[in-house]
């Protein structure tokens, strides 16, 4: 299949710029993948579609305030650094702007010198290796100086940075939010648990792949950036028990889906495991673990809409997206949601 097969025309005004006041008041399209039938509900109605014995799988990764604004020394020219991956010993793989003006050896300064850095390496894809210098705990310095790395299509500053975190975020490490989970409130999760649905947490740290467009004409020529994911023993047991009793595995977001499909055994069961995954799911893929998916509406020609098409079917997916545009759904990170059953 060609990348352009996954194009749809999206009016700019449908790209959500801010989150709704209530997380769970967003709209919810329910897509039945066997028939292509659609229902139009609200996210708090998700409770009607989850059944006792199901297992809801959530990504508990927490977004780092990984966008640093500073300047280059000694010219005082502006620089923006996006932290992507911790390489250890204070060295991070970063996206730097302007990239051409941050060659190896460039000295950087942030927050009136509270945090300084040196570009110590360049990678094949243009990213830089940056050595940071600071006193104390790096994450605490980031909390003071860093900003949320909002996607480029969101042009407004976020008043409350916690709105770009899920209410269950726990493990620091992502460069972008696992946005399907932004719709859940603690109260809604409690109601889901009370209904007899088990809740399991995986971790996948969302990385550069979220920001990278598919440039290849043929989708099979696209290479995914690796991201770290893990499943602990308790989560493995919870998912296995749900499968063995005939419950559905309901993934919240493409990150949860990619984690399960990367770490599942041949029969769809799990053990405690961690790995770097570059799994690329597109039509023709056979799912081993996931039975239902909760996800947002994704960018045209993105790997995420390709994953949705692999699960719901290409025709059903594109029809659902055209319907969402016609029905004026809100798109992307702060937008509305889709439940695929």
Coordinates of C-alpha atoms in Angstrom, one line a residue:
X1 CA 0.0 0.0 0.0
X2 CA 1.1 3.6 -0.6
X3 CA 1.3 6.3 2.0
X4 CA -1.1 8.5 0.1
X5 CA -3.8 5.8 0.5
X6 CA -4.1 7.0 4.1
X7 CA -4.6 10.6 3.3
X8 CA -7.8 12.4 4.2
X9 CA -8.7 16.1 4.0
X10 CA -8.8 17.7 7.4
X11 CA -10.0 21.3 7.9
X12 CA -7.5 23.2 10.2
X13 CA -10.3 24.3 12.5
X14 CA -11.0 20.7 13.5
X15 CA -7.5 20.3 15.1
X16 CA -8.1 20.7 18.8
X17 CA -5.9 23.4 20.3
X18 CA -6.9 23.0 24.0
X19 CA -8.3 20.2 26.1
X20 CA -12.0 20.3 27.2
X21 CA -12.8 21.4 30.7
X22 CA -13.8 17.8 31.6
X23 CA -11.5 15.1 30.4
X24 CA -14.3 12.5 29.9
X25 CA -16.8 14.9 28.1
X26 CA -15.1 14.5 24.7
X27 CA -17.1 12.8 22.0
X28 CA -16.6 9.1 21.3
X29 CA -17.1 7.4 18.0
X30 CA -17.8 3.7 18.5
X31 CA -16.7 1.7 15.4
X32 CA -17.8 -1.9 15.0
X33 CA -15.0 -3.4 12.9
X34 CA -16.9 -6.4 11.6
X35 CA -19.6 -4.3 10.0
X36 CA -18.3 -0.8 9.8
X37 CA -21.3 0.5 11.8
X38 CA -20.7 3.6 13.8
X39 CA -22.3 5.1 17.0
X40 CA -21.8 8.6 18.3
X41 CA -21.5 8.9 22.0
X42 CA -19.5 10.7 24.7
X43 CA -16.4 9.3 26.3
X44 CA -18.0 8.7 29.7
X45 CA -20.3 6.2 27.9
X46 CA -17.3 3.9 27.4
X47 CA -18.6 2.2 30.5
X48 CA -21.5 0.8 28.4
X49 CA -19.1 -1.0 26.1
X50 CA -16.7 -2.6 28.7
X51 CA -17.8 -5.9 30.1
X52 CA -17.0 -7.8 33.4
X53 CA -13.9 -9.9 32.7
X54 CA -12.4 -7.5 30.2
X55 CA -8.9 -6.1 30.8
X56 CA -8.2 -2.4 30.2
X57 CA -4.5 -1.8 29.4
X58 CA -3.1 1.7 30.1
X59 CA 0.3 3.2 29.4
X60 CA 1.6 4.9 32.6
X61 CA 4.5 6.7 31.0
X62 CA 4.8 10.3 32.1
X63 CA 5.8 13.2 29.8
X64 CA 9.0 14.9 30.6
X65 CA 9.0 18.7 30.4
X66 CA 11.6 18.0 27.8
X67 CA 11.5 21.2 25.7
X68 CA 14.3 23.5 26.8
X69 CA 14.7 27.1 25.5
X70 CA 18.1 28.7 25.9
X71 CA 20.9 30.2 23.9
X72 CA 24.2 29.2 22.3
X73 CA 27.5 30.5 23.7
X74 CA 29.2 32.8 23.1
X75 CA 26.9 34.2 20.3
X76 CA 23.8 34.3 22.5
X77 CA 21.8 32.9 19.6
X78 CA 18.5 31.3 20.5
X79 CA 18.3 27.5 20.7
X80 CA 15.6 25.0 21.4
X81 CA 16.4 21.5 22.6
X82 CA 14.0 18.6 22.8
X83 CA 15.1 15.6 24.9
X84 CA 14.4 12.3 23.3
X85 CA 16.3 9.5 24.9
X86 CA 18.4 9.2 28.0
X87 CA 21.8 7.7 27.0
X88 CA 23.1 7.7 30.6
X89 CA 25.7 9.8 32.5
X90 CA 23.9 13.0 31.7
X91 CA 24.0 12.4 27.9
X92 CA 20.7 12.7 26.0
X93 CA 19.8 12.2 22.4
X94 CA 18.1 15.4 21.4
X95 CA 16.5 17.3 18.6
X96 CA 18.0 20.7 18.3
X97 CA 16.8 23.9 16.5
X98 CA 18.5 25.3 14.6
X99 CA 20.3 22.1 13.9
X100 CA 22.9 23.5 11.5
X101 CA 24.0 26.0 14.2
X102 CA 24.5 23.3 16.9
X103 CA 27.5 21.3 15.6
X104 CA 29.6 19.1 17.9
X105 CA 31.4 21.3 20.4
X106 CA 28.6 23.9 20.7
X107 CA 28.0 25.2 24.3
X108 CA 24.5 25.8 25.4
X109 CA 23.0 27.5 28.4
X110 CA 19.5 27.5 30.0
X111 CA 17.9 29.3 32.8
X112 CA 20.6 31.9 33.4
X113 CA 23.2 29.2 33.5
X114 CA 21.4 26.9 36.0
X115 CA 21.7 24.2 33.3
X116 CA 24.5 24.1 30.7
X117 CA 25.2 21.6 28.0
X118 CA 27.7 20.6 25.3
X119 CA 26.9 19.0 22.0
X120 CA 29.2 16.0 22.1
X121 CA 28.0 14.0 19.1
X122 CA 25.8 13.9 15.9
X123 CA 23.7 11.0 14.7
X124 CA 22.9 9.8 11.2
X125 CA 19.3 11.1 11.3
X126 CA 20.4 14.6 12.4
X127 CA 19.7 14.3 16.1
X128 CA 22.5 15.4 18.5
X129 CA 24.0 13.8 21.6
X130 CA 24.1 16.5 24.3
X131 CA 26.0 16.3 27.6
X132 CA 24.2 18.2 30.3
X133 CA 25.9 19.9 33.3
X134 CA 24.0 20.7 36.5
X135 CA 23.8 20.5 40.2
X136 CA 21.3 18.3 42.1
X137 CA 18.7 16.1 40.4
X138 CA 18.2 16.4 36.7
X139 CA 14.5 15.8 36.7
X140 CA 14.0 18.5 39.3
X141 CA 16.0 20.9 37.1
X142 CA 13.8 20.0 34.2
X143 CA 10.7 20.6 36.2
X144 CA 11.9 24.2 36.8
X145 CA 13.2 25.0 33.3
X146 CA 11.5 22.7 30.9
X147 CA 8.3 23.1 29.0
X148 CA 5.8 20.5 27.8
X149 CA 6.8 19.3 24.3
X150 CA 3.5 19.9 22.7
X151 CA 3.0 18.6 19.1
X152 CA 3.8 21.2 16.4
X153 CA 0.1 21.5 15.3
X154 CA -0.8 22.8 18.8
X155 CA 0.0 26.5 18.7
X156 CA -1.4 27.6 22.1
X157 CA 0.6 27.4 25.3
X158 CA -1.0 25.0 27.8
X159 CA -2.2 26.8 31.0
X160 CA -2.1 23.6 33.1
X161 CA 0.7 21.2 32.1
X162 CA -1.0 18.3 33.9
X163 CA -3.6 18.4 31.1
X164 CA -1.0 16.9 28.9
X165 CA -0.5 14.0 31.4
X166 CA -2.8 11.1 32.0
X167 CA -4.3 11.0 35.6
X168 CA -2.4 7.7 36.0
X169 CA 1.0 8.8 34.6
X170 CA 3.8 7.5 36.8
X171 CA 7.0 6.6 35.0
X172 CA 9.0 9.6 33.6
X173 CA 10.4 9.2 30.1
X174 CA 8.1 10.2 27.2
X175 CA 8.7 13.0 24.7
X176 CA 4.9 13.1 24.0
X177 CA 1.8 12.0 25.8
X178 CA 0.0 8.7 25.2
X179 CA -3.0 10.8 24.3
X180 CA -5.8 8.2 24.2
X181 CA -5.5 8.1 28.0
X182 CA -6.1 11.8 28.5
X183 CA -9.9 11.2 28.4
X184 CA -9.9 9.1 31.6
X185 CA -10.7 10.6 35.0
X186 CA -10.0 8.8 38.3
X187 CA -13.7 8.6 38.9
X188 CA -14.3 6.9 35.5
X189 CA -11.5 4.4 36.2
X190 CA -13.1 3.6 39.5
X191 CA -16.4 2.9 37.9
X192 CA -14.7 0.7 35.3
X193 CA -13.0 -1.3 38.0
X194 CA -16.3 -1.6 40.0
X195 CA -17.9 -3.1 36.9
X196 CA -15.5 -6.0 37.1
X197 CA -13.0 -4.9 34.5
X198 CA -9.4 -5.5 35.4
X199 CA -6.9 -2.6 34.9
X200 CA -3.3 -3.3 33.9
X201 CA -0.5 -0.8 33.3
X202 CA 2.3 -1.1 30.8
X203 CA 5.0 1.4 30.0
X204 CA 6.1 2.7 26.6
X205 CA 8.1 5.9 26.5
X206 CA 6.8 7.8 23.5
X207 CA 9.8 9.0 21.4
X208 CA 10.7 10.6 18.1
X209 CA 8.5 8.4 16.0
X210 CA 5.5 10.4 17.2
X211 CA 6.9 13.5 15.4
X212 CA 8.3 11.8 12.3
X213 CA 6.2 11.8 9.1
X214 CA 6.1 8.9 6.7
X215 CA 8.1 10.1 3.7
X216 CA 8.4 6.8 1.8
X217 CA 5.9 6.3 -1.0
X218 CA 5.5 2.7 -0.2
X219 CA 4.6 2.2 3.5
X220 CA 6.8 -0.9 3.8
X221 CA 9.9 1.3 3.2
X222 CA 9.2 3.3 6.3
X223 CA 11.4 2.6 9.4
X224 CA 10.0 3.2 12.9
X225 CA 12.2 4.8 15.6
X226 CA 12.8 2.5 18.5
X227 CA 11.0 3.1 21.8
X228 CA 11.5 1.4 25.2
X229 CA 8.6 -0.6 26.5
X230 CA 8.0 -2.9 29.5
X231 CA 5.5 -5.2 31.2
X232 CA 5.9 -6.1 34.8
X233 CA 4.9 -9.4 36.4
X234 CA 1.6 -8.2 37.8
X235 CA 0.5 -6.8 34.5
X236 CA 1.5 -10.0 32.7
X237 CA -0.6 -12.1 35.2
X238 CA -3.6 -9.7 34.9
X239 CA -3.7 -9.9 31.1
X240 CA -3.1 -13.7 31.1
X241 CA -5.9 -14.2 33.6
X242 CA -8.3 -12.1 31.5
X243 CA -7.4 -14.0 28.3
X244 CA -7.8 -17.4 30.0
X245 CA -11.3 -16.5 31.2
X246 CA -12.4 -15.3 27.8
X247 CA -12.2 -11.6 28.5
X248 CA -11.2 -9.0 25.9
X249 CA -7.9 -7.1 26.0
X250 CA -8.8 -3.5 25.5
X251 CA -5.8 -1.3 24.7
X252 CA -5.9 2.4 25.5
X253 CA -3.9 4.0 22.7
X254 CA -1.6 2.8 20.0
X255 CA 1.3 2.8 22.5
X256 CA -0.4 0.1 24.6
X257 CA -1.2 -1.8 21.5
X258 CA 2.4 -1.7 20.2
X259 CA 3.7 -2.8 23.6
X260 CA 1.5 -5.8 23.8
X261 CA 2.0 -6.8 20.2
X262 CA 5.8 -6.5 20.7
X263 CA 6.0 -8.5 23.9
X264 CA 3.3 -11.1 23.5
X265 CA 4.2 -14.8 23.2
X266 CA 3.0 -16.7 20.1
X267 CA -0.3 -17.5 21.8
X268 CA -0.9 -13.9 23.0
X269 CA 0.2 -14.5 26.6
X270 CA 2.8 -12.6 28.6
X271 CA 5.7 -12.8 31.0
X272 CA 7.6 -10.0 32.7
X273 CA 9.7 -8.4 29.9
X274 CA 11.2 -5.2 28.6
X275 CA 12.5 -4.4 25.1
X276 CA 13.2 -1.7 22.5
X277 CA 10.5 -1.9 19.9
X278 CA 10.3 -0.6 16.4
X279 CA 7.2 -2.6 15.5
X280 CA 5.3 -1.1 12.5
X281 CA 1.7 -2.3 12.3
X282 CA -0.1 -1.7 9.0
X283 CA -2.9 -3.6 7.1
X284 CA -2.1 -7.3 6.8
X285 CA -0.8 -7.5 10.4
X286 CA -2.2 -10.3 12.5
X287 CA -2.9 -9.2 16.1
X288 CA -1.8 -11.6 18.8
X289 CA -3.0 -9.8 21.9
X290 CA -5.4 -6.9 21.4
X291 CA -9.2 -7.4 21.1
X292 CA -10.4 -3.8 21.2
X293 CA -8.8 -0.3 20.9
X294 CA -9.4 3.1 22.3
X295 CA -7.6 5.8 20.3
X296 CA -7.8 9.4 19.2
X297 CA -8.1 10.6 15.6
X298 CA -4.7 10.7 14.0
X299 CA -2.8 12.7 11.4
X300 CA -3.3 11.8 7.7
X301 CA -0.7 9.5 6.3
X302 CA 0.7 8.7 9.8
X303 CA 1.8 5.3 11.1
X304 CA -1.0 5.6 13.7
X305 CA -3.8 5.7 11.1
X306 CA -2.1 2.7 9.5
X307 CA -2.2 0.8 12.7
X308 CA -5.9 1.6 13.2
X309 CA -6.5 0.4 9.6
X310 CA -4.8 -2.8 10.3
X311 CA -7.2 -3.4 13.2
X312 CA -10.5 -2.0 11.9
X313 CA -9.9 -2.6 8.2
X314 CA -8.8 0.0 5.7
X315 CA -12.3 0.8 4.2
X316 CA -14.0 1.0 7.6
X317 CA -11.2 3.2 9.0
X318 CA -11.2 5.7 6.1
X319 CA -15.0 5.8 6.1
X320 CA -14.9 6.5 9.9
X321 CA -12.4 9.3 9.4
X322 CA -14.5 10.9 6.6
X323 CA -17.5 10.7 8.9
X324 CA -15.6 12.2 11.8
X325 CA -14.7 15.2 9.6
X326 CA -18.3 15.6 8.4
X327 CA -19.6 15.3 12.0
X328 CA -17.1 17.9 13.1
X329 CA -15.2 15.8 15.6
X330 CA -12.1 17.3 17.2
X331 CA -8.8 15.8 16.0
X332 CA -5.4 14.8 17.4
X333 CA -3.9 15.1 20.9
X334 CA -6.6 17.1 22.6
X335 CA -9.4 15.9 20.3
X336 CA -12.1 13.3 20.5
X337 CA -11.8 9.5 20.8
X338 CA -12.7 6.4 18.9
X339 CA -13.5 2.9 20.4
X340 CA -13.0 0.1 18.0
X341 CA -14.7 -3.2 18.9

